[in-house]
PDB file of C-alpha atoms in Angstrom:
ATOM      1  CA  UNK O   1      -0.186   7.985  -7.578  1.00 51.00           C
ATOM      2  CA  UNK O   2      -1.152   5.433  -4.938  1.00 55.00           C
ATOM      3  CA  UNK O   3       0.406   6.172  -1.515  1.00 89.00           C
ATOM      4  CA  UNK O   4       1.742   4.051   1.778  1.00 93.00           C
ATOM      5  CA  UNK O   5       1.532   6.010   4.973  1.00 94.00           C
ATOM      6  CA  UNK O   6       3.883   4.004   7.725  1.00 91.00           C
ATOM      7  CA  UNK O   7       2.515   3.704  11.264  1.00 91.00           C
ATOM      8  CA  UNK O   8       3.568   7.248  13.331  1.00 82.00           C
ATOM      9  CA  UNK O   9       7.631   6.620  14.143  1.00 77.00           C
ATOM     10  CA  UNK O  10       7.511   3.029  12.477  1.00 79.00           C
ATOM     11  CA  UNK O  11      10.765   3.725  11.063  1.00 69.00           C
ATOM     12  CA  UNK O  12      12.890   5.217  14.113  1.00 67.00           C
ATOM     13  CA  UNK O  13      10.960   2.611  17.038  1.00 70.00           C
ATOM     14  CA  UNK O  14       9.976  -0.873  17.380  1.00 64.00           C
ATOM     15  CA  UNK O  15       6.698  -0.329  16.338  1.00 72.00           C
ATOM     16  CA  UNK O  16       3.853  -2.672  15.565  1.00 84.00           C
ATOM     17  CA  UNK O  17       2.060  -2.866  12.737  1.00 92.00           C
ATOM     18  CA  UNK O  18      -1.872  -3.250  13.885  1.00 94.00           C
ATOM     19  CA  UNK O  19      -3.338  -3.904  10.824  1.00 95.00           C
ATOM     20  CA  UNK O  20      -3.365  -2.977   7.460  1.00 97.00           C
ATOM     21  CA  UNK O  21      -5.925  -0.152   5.672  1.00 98.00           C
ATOM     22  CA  UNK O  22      -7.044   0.497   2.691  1.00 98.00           C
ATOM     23  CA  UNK O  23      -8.755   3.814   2.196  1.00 98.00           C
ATOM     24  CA  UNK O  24     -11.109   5.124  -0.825  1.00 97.00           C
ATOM     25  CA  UNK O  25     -11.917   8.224  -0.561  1.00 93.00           C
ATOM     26  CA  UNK O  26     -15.332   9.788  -2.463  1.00 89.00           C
ATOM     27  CA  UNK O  27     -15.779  11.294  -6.060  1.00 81.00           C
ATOM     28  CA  UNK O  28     -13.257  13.423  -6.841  1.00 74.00           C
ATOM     29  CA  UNK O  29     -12.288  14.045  -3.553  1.00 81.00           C
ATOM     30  CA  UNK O  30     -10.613  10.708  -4.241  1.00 82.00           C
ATOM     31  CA  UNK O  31      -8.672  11.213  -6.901  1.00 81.00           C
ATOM     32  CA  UNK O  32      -6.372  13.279  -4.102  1.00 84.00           C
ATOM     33  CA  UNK O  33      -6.744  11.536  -0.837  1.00 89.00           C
ATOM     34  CA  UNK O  34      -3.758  12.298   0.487  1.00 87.00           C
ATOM     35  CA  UNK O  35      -4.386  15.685   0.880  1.00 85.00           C
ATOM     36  CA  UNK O  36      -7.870  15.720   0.579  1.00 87.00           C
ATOM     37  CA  UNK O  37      -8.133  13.332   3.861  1.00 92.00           C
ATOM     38  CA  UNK O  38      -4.993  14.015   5.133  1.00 92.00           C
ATOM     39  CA  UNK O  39      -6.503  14.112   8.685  1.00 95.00           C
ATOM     40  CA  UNK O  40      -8.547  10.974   8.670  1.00 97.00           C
ATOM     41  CA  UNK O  41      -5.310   9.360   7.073  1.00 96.00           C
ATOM     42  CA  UNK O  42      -2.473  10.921   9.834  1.00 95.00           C
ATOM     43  CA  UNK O  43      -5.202   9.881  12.433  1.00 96.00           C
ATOM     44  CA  UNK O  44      -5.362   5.800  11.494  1.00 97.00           C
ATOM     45  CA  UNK O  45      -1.594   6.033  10.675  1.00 95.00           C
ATOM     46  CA  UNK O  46      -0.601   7.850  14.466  1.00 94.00           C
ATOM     47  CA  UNK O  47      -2.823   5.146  16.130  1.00 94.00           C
ATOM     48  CA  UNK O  48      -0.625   2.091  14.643  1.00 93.00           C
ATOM     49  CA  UNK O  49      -1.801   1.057  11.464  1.00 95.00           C
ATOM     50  CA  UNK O  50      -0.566   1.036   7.802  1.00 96.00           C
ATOM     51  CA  UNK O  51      -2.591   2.852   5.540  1.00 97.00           C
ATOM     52  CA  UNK O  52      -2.894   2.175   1.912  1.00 97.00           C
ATOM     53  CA  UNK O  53      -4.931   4.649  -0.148  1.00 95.00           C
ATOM     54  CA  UNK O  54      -5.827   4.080  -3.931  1.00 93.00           C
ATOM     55  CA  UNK O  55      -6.790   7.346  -5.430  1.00 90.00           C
ATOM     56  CA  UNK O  56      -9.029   6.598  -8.570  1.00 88.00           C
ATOM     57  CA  UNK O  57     -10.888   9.066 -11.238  1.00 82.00           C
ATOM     58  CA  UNK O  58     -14.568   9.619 -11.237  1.00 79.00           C
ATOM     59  CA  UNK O  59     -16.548   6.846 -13.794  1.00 84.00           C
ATOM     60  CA  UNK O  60     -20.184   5.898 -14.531  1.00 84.00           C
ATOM     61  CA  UNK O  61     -18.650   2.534 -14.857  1.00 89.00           C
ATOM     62  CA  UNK O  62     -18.385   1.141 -11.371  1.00 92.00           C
ATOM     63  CA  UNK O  63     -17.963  -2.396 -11.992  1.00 94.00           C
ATOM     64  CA  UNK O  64     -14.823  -1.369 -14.189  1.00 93.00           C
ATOM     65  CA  UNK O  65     -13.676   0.779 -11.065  1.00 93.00           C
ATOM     66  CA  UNK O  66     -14.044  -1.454  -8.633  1.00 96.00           C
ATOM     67  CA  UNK O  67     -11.898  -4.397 -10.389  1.00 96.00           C
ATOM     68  CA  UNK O  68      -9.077  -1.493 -11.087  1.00 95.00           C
ATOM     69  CA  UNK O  69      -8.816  -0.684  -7.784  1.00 96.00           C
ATOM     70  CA  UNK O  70      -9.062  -4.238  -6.412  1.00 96.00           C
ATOM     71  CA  UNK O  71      -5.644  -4.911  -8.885  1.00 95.00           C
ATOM     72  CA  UNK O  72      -3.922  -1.979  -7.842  1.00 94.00           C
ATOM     73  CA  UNK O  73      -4.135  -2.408  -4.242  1.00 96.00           C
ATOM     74  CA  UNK O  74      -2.618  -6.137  -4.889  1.00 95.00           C
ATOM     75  CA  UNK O  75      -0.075  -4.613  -6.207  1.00 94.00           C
ATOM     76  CA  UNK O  76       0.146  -1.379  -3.636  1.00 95.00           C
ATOM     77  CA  UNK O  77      -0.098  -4.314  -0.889  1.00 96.00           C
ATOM     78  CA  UNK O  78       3.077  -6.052  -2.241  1.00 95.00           C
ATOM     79  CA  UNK O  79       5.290  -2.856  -2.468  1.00 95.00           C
ATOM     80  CA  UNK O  80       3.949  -1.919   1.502  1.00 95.00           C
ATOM     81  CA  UNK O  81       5.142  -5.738   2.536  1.00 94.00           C
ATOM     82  CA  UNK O  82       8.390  -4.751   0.601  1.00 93.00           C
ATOM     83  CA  UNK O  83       8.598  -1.596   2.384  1.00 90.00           C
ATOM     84  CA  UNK O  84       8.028  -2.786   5.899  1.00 90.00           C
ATOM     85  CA  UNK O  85       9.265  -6.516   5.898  1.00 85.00           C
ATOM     86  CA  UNK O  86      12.680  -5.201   6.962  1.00 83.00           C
ATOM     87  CA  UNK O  87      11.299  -3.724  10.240  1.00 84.00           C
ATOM     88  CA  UNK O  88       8.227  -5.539  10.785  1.00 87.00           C
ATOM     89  CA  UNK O  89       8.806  -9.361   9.127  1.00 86.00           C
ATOM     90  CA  UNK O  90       5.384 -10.146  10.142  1.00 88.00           C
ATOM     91  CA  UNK O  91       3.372  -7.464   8.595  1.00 91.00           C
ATOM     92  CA  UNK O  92       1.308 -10.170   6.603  1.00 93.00           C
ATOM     93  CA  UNK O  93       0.015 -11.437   9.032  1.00 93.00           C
ATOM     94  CA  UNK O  94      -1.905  -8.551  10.409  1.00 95.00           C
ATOM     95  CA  UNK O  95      -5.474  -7.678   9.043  1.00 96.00           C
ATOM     96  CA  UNK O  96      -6.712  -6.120   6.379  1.00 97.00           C
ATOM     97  CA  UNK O  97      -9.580  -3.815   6.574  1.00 98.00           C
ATOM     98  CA  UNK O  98     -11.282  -1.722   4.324  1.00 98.00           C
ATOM     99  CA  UNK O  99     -11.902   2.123   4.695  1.00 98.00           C
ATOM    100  CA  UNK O 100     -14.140   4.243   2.584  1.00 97.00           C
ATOM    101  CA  UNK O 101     -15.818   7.537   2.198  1.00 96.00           C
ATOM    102  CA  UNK O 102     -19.288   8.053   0.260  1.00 92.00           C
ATOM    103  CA  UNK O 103     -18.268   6.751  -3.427  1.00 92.00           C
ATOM    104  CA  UNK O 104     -15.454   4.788  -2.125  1.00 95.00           C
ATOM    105  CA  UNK O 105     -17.683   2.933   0.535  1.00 97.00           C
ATOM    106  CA  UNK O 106     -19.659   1.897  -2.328  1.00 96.00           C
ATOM    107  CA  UNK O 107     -16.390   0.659  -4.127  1.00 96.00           C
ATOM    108  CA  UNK O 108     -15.084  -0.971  -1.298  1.00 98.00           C
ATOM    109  CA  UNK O 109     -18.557  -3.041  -1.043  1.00 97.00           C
ATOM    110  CA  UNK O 110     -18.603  -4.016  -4.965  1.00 97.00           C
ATOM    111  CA  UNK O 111     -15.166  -4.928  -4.519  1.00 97.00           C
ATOM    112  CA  UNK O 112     -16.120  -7.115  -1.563  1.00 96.00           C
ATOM    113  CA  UNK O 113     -19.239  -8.762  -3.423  1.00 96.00           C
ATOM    114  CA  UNK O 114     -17.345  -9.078  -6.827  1.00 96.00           C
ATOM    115  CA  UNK O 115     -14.127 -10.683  -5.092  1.00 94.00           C
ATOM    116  CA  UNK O 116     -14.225 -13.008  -2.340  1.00 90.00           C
ATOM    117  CA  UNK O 117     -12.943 -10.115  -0.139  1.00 88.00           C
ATOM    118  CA  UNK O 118      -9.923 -10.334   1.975  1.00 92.00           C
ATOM    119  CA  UNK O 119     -10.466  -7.712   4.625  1.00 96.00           C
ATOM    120  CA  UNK O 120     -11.375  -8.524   7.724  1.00 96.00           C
ATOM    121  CA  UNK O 121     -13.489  -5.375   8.185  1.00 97.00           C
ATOM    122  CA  UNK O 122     -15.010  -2.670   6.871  1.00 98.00           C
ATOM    123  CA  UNK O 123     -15.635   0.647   7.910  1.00 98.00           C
ATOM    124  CA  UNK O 124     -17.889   2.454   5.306  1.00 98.00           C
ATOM    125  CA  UNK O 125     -18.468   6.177   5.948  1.00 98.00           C
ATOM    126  CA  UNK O 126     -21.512   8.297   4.333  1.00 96.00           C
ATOM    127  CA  UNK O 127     -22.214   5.416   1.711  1.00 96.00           C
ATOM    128  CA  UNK O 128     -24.077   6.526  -1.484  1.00 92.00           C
ATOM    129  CA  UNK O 129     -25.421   3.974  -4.261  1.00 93.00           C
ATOM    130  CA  UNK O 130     -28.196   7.080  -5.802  1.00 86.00           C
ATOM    131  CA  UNK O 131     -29.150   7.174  -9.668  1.00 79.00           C
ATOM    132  CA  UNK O 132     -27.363   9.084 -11.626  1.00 69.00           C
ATOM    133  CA  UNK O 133     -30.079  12.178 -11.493  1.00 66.00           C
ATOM    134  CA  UNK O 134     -29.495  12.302  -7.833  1.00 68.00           C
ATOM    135  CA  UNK O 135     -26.076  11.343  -6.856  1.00 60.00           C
ATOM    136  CA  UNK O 136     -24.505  14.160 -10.052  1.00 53.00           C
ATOM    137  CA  UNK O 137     -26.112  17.997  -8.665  1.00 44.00           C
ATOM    138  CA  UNK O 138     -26.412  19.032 -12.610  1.00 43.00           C
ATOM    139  CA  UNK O 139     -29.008  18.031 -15.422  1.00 45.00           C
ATOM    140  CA  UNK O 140     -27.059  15.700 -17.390  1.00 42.00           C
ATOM    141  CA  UNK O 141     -28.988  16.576 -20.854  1.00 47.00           C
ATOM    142  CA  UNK O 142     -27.632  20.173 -20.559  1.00 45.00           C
ATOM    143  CA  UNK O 143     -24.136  18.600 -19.463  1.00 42.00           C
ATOM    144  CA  UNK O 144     -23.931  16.483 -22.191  1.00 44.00           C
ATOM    145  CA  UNK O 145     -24.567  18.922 -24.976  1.00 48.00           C
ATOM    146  CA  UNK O 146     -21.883  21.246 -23.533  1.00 47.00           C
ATOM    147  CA  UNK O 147     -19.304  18.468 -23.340  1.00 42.00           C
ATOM    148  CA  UNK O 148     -20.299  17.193 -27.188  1.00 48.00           C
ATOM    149  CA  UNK O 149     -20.060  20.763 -28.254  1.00 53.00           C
ATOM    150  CA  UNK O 150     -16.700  21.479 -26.507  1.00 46.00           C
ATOM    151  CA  UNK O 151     -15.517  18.289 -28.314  1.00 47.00           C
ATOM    152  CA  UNK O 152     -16.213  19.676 -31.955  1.00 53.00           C
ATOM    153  CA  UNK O 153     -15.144  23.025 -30.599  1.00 54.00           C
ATOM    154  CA  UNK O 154     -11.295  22.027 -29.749  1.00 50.00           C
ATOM    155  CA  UNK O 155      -9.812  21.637 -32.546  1.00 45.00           C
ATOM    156  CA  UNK O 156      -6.317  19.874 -32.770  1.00 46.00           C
ATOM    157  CA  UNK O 157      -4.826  17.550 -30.682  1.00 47.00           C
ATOM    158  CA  UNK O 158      -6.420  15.449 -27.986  1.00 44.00           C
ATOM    159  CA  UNK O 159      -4.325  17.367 -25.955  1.00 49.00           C
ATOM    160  CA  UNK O 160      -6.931  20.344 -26.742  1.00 51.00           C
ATOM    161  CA  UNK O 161      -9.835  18.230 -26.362  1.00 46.00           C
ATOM    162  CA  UNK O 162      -8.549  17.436 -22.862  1.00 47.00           C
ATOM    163  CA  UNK O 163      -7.727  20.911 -21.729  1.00 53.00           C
ATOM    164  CA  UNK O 164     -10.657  22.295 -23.153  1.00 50.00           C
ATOM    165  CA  UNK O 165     -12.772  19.881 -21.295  1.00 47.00           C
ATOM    166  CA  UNK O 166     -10.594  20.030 -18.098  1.00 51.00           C
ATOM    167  CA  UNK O 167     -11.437  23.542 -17.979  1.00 53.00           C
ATOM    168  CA  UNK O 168     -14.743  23.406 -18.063  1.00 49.00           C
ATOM    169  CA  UNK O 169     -15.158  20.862 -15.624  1.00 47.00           C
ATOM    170  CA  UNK O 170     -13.294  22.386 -13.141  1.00 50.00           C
ATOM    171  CA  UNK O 171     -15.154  25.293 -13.249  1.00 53.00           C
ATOM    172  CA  UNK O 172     -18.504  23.402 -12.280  1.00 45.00           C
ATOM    173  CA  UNK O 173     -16.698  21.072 -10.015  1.00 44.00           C
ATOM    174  CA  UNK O 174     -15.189  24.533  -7.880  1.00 47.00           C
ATOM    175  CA  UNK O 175     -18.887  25.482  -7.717  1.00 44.00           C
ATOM    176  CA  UNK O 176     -20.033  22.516  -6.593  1.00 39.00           C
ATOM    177  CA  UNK O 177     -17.903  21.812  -3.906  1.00 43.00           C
ATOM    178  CA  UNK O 178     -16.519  25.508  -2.601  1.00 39.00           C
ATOM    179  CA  UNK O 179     -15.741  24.177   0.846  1.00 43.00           C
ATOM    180  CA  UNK O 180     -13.500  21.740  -0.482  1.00 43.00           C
ATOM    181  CA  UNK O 181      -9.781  22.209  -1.569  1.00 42.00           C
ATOM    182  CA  UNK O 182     -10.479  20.597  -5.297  1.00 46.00           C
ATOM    183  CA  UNK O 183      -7.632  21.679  -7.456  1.00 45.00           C
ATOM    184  CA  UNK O 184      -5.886  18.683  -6.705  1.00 42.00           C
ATOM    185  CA  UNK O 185      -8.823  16.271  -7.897  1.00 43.00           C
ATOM    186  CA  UNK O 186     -10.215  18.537 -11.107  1.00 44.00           C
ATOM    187  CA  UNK O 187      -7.621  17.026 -13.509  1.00 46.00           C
ATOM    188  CA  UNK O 188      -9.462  13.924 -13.390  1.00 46.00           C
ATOM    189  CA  UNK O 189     -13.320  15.418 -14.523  1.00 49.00           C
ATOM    190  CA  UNK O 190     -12.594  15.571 -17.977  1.00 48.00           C
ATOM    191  CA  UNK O 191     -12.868  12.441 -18.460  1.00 52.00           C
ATOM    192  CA  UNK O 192     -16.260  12.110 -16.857  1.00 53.00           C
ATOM    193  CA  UNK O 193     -17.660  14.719 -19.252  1.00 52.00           C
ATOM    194  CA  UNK O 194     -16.180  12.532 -22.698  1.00 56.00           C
ATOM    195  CA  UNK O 195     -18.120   9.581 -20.886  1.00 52.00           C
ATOM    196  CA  UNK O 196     -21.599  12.192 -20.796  1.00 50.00           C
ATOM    197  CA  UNK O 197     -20.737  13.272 -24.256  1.00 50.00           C
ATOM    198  CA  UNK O 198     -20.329   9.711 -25.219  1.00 54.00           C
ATOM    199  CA  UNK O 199     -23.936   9.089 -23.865  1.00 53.00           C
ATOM    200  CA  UNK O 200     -23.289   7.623 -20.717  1.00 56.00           C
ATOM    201  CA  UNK O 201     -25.947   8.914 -18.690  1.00 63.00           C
ATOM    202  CA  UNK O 202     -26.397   6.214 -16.225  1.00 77.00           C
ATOM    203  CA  UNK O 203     -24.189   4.315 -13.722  1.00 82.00           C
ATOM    204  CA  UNK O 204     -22.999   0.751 -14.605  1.00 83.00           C
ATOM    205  CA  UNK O 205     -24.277  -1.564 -12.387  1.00 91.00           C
ATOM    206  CA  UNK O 206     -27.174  -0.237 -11.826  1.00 92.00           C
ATOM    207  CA  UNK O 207     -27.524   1.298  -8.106  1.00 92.00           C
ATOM    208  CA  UNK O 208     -30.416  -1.676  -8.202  1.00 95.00           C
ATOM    209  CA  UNK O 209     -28.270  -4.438  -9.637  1.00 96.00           C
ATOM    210  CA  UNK O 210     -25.376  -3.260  -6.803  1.00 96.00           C
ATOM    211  CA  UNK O 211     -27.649  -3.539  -3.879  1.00 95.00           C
ATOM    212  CA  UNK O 212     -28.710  -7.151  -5.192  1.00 95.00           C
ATOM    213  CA  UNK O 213     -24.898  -8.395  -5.436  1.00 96.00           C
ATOM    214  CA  UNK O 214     -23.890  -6.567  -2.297  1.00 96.00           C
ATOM    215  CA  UNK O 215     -26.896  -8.007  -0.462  1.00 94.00           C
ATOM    216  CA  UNK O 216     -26.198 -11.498  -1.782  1.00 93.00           C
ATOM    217  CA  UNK O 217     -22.076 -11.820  -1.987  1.00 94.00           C
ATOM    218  CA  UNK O 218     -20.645  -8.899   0.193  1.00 95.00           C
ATOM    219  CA  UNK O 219     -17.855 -10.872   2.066  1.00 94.00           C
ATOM    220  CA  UNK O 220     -16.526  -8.824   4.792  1.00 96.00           C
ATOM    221  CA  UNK O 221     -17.366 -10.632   8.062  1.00 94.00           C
ATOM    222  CA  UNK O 222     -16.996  -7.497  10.253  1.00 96.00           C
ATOM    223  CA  UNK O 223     -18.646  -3.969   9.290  1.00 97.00           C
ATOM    224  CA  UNK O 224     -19.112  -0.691  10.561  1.00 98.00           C
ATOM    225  CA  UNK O 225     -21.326   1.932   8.737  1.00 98.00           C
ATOM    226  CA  UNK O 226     -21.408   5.473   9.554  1.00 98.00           C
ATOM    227  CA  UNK O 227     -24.125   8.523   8.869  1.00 98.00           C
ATOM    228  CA  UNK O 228     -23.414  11.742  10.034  1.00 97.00           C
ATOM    229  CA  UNK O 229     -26.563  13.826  11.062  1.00 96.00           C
ATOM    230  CA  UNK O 230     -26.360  16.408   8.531  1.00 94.00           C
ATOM    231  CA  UNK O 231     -26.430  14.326   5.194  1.00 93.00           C
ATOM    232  CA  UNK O 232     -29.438  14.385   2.605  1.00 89.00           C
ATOM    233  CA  UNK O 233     -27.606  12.168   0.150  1.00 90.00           C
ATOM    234  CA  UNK O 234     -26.383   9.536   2.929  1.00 94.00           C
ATOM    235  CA  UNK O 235     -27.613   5.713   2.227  1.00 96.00           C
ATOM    236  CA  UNK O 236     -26.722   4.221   5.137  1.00 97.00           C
ATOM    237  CA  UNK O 237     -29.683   2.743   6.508  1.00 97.00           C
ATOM    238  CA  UNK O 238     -30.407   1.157   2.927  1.00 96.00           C
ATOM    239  CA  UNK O 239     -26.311  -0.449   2.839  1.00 97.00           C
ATOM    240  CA  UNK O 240     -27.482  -1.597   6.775  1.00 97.00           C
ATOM    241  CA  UNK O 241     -30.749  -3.359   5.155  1.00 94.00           C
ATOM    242  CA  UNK O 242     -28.708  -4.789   2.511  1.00 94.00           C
ATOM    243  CA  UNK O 243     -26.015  -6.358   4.579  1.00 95.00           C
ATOM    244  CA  UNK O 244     -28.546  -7.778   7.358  1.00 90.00           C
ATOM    245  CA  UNK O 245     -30.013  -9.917   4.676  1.00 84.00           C
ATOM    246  CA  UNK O 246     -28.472 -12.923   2.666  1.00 67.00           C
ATOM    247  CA  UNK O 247     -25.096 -14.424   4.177  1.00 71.00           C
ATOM    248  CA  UNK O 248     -23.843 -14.076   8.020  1.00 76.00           C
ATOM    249  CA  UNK O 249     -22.221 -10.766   8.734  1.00 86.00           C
ATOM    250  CA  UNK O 250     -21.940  -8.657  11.865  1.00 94.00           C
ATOM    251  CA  UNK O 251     -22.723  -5.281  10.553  1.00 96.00           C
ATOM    252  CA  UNK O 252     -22.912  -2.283  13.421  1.00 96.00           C
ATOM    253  CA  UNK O 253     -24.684   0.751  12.266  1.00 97.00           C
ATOM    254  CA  UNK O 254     -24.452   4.418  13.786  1.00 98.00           C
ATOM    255  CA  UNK O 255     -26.081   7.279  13.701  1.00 98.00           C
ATOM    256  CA  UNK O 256     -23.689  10.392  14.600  1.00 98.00           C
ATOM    257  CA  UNK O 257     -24.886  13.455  16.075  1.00 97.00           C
ATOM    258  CA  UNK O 258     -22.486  15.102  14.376  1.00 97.00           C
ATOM    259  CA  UNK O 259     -21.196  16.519  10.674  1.00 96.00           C
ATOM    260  CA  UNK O 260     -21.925  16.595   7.174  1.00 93.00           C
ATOM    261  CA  UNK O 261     -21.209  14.705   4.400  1.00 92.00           C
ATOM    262  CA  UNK O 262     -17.934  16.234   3.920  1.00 90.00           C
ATOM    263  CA  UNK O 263     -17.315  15.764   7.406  1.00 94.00           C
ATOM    264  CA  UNK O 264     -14.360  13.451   7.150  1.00 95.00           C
ATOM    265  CA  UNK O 265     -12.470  15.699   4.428  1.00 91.00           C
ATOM    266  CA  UNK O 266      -9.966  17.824   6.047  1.00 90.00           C
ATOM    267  CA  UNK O 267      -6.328  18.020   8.439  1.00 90.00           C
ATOM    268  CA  UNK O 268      -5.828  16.555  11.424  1.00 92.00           C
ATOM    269  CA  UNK O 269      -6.839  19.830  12.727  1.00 93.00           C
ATOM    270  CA  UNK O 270     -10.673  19.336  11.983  1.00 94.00           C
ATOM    271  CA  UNK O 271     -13.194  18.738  15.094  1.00 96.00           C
ATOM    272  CA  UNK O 272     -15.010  16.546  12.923  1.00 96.00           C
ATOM    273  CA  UNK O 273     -12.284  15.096  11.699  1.00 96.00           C
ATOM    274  CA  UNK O 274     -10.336  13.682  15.027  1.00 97.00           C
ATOM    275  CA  UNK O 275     -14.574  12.417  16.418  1.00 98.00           C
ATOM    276  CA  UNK O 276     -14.648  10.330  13.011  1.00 98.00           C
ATOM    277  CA  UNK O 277     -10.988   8.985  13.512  1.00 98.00           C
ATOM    278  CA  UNK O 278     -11.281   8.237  17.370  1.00 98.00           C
ATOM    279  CA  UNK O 279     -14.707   6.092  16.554  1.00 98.00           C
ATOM    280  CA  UNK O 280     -13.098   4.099  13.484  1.00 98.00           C
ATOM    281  CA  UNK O 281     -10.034   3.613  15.791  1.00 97.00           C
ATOM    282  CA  UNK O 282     -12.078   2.340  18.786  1.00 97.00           C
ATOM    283  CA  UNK O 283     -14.223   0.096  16.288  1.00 97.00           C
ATOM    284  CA  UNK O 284     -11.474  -1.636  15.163  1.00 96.00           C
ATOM    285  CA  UNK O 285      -9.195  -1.680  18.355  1.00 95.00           C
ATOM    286  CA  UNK O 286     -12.152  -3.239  20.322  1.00 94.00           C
ATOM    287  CA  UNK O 287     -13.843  -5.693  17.617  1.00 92.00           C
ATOM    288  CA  UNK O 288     -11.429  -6.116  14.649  1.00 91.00           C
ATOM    289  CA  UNK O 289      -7.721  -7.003  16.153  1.00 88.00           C
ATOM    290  CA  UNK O 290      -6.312 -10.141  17.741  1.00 82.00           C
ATOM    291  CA  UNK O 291      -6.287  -9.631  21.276  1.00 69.00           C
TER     292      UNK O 291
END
């Protein structure tokens, strides 16, 4: 269910509407953003602006993604304007800018290089465009056979074949990802493992045809990428080669000297959390908004 998060006391005070976010978060940890990110999400929304967030489940097919979530937040954007117009007539004419962790960075930049894009910035956090073999933790040959046997196991309805597979999944995902609260986001993994048992092995583009279009048509004129120090699956510096070449775009890349991969994934309570929010914030306070 996609969610609106109002600006902090938008609807007792006269209170401006900076500008207008749309956050993705990463696989699986997207599928439940709001609670998944609730910190990185209360922190944007306490600081003035509108935030938008899409959750989406986890697909090899990334092109397919990416124009999915591209309709929906139309269609999110015109039930926020709905929402807010009352208040704050002019909400349409703030900006839009684009927010996204790891998997959802690389959505929002497909989405910006398959559509002429129509945020005025980007922040992409921890991006990640890896094969297959690197980005999944798991040998997909192994994977696949389970989720092709589990298929002919369940017998019944497709119902079964769901569960059965949802079960199964979650069970890897929860050792995967310990640290993280996931039962929110496992009901989605099932249908990642009908795509492996369907042969789907690799990502669709290619994480080589993606870096050509997002080198060639990304269209967001303003972009901030972010690395945190502790990451081995980060491609940062790669997106930052990428969107120095081809068109004109002002693209600011830093290093932080802080966090993990998961660092942005947790409440408003999180260290790591509040130093990622307060650097997005100043980004787009200092270089994004009408003065």
């Amino acid at each position: 269910m996609s969610s609106i998060f109002l600006p902090e006391n938008f609807q007792t005070n006269n209170t401006n509407i900076k500008g207008v976010v749309h956050f993705l978060g990463g696989a699986f940890a997207g599928a439940a953003p709001s609670s998944l990110y609730s910190g990185l999400i209360q922190g944007l929304s306490k600081a003035g602006f509108l935030v938008l967030s899409t959750p989406y489940q986890v697909t090899f097919k990334h092109d397919d993604c990416a124009r999915s979530l591209n309709e929906r937040f139309d269609m999110l954007y015109s039930e926020a304007v709905a929402v807010c117009s009352e208040r704050y007539p002019d909400v349409t004419s703030v900006p839009c800018i684009a927010v996204g962790h790891s998997n959802g960075a690389l959505m929002h930049s497909l989405m910006s290089s398959m559509y002429e894009s129509r945020y005025a910035a980007s922040i992409l956090i921890s991006f990640n465009n890896r094969e297959v073999k690197e980005a999944v933790p798991v040998p997909l040959d192994p994977l696949r056979d389970a989720a092709t046997q589990l298929q002919r196991q369940a017998a019944g309805t497709l119902e079964d074949q769901s569960n059965a597979l949802e079960t199964r999944a979650r069970d890897l995902v929860r050792d995967l990802t310990s640290d993280i609260e996931i039962e929110t986001s496992t009901s989605q993994v099932g249908s990642v493992l009908d795509e492996v048992a369907d042969g789907n092995l690799e990502f669709s583009p290619s994480p080589q045809e993606n870096a050509v279009l997002i080198s060639e048509r990304y269209s967001v004129p303003k972009t901030l990428i972010l690395q945190f120090q502790d990451d081995s699956i980060d491609q940062s510096k790669e997106l930052f080669r990428m969107l120095k070449r081809g068109r004109r775009r002002s693209v600011t890349y830093v290093s932080l000297d802080y966090g993990s991969h998961v660092s942005p994934v947790g409440p408003v309570t999180s260290a790591d959390v509040q130093k990622t929010t307060a650097i997005c914030v100043e980004y787009l306070e200092s270089r994004c908004l009408p003065s």
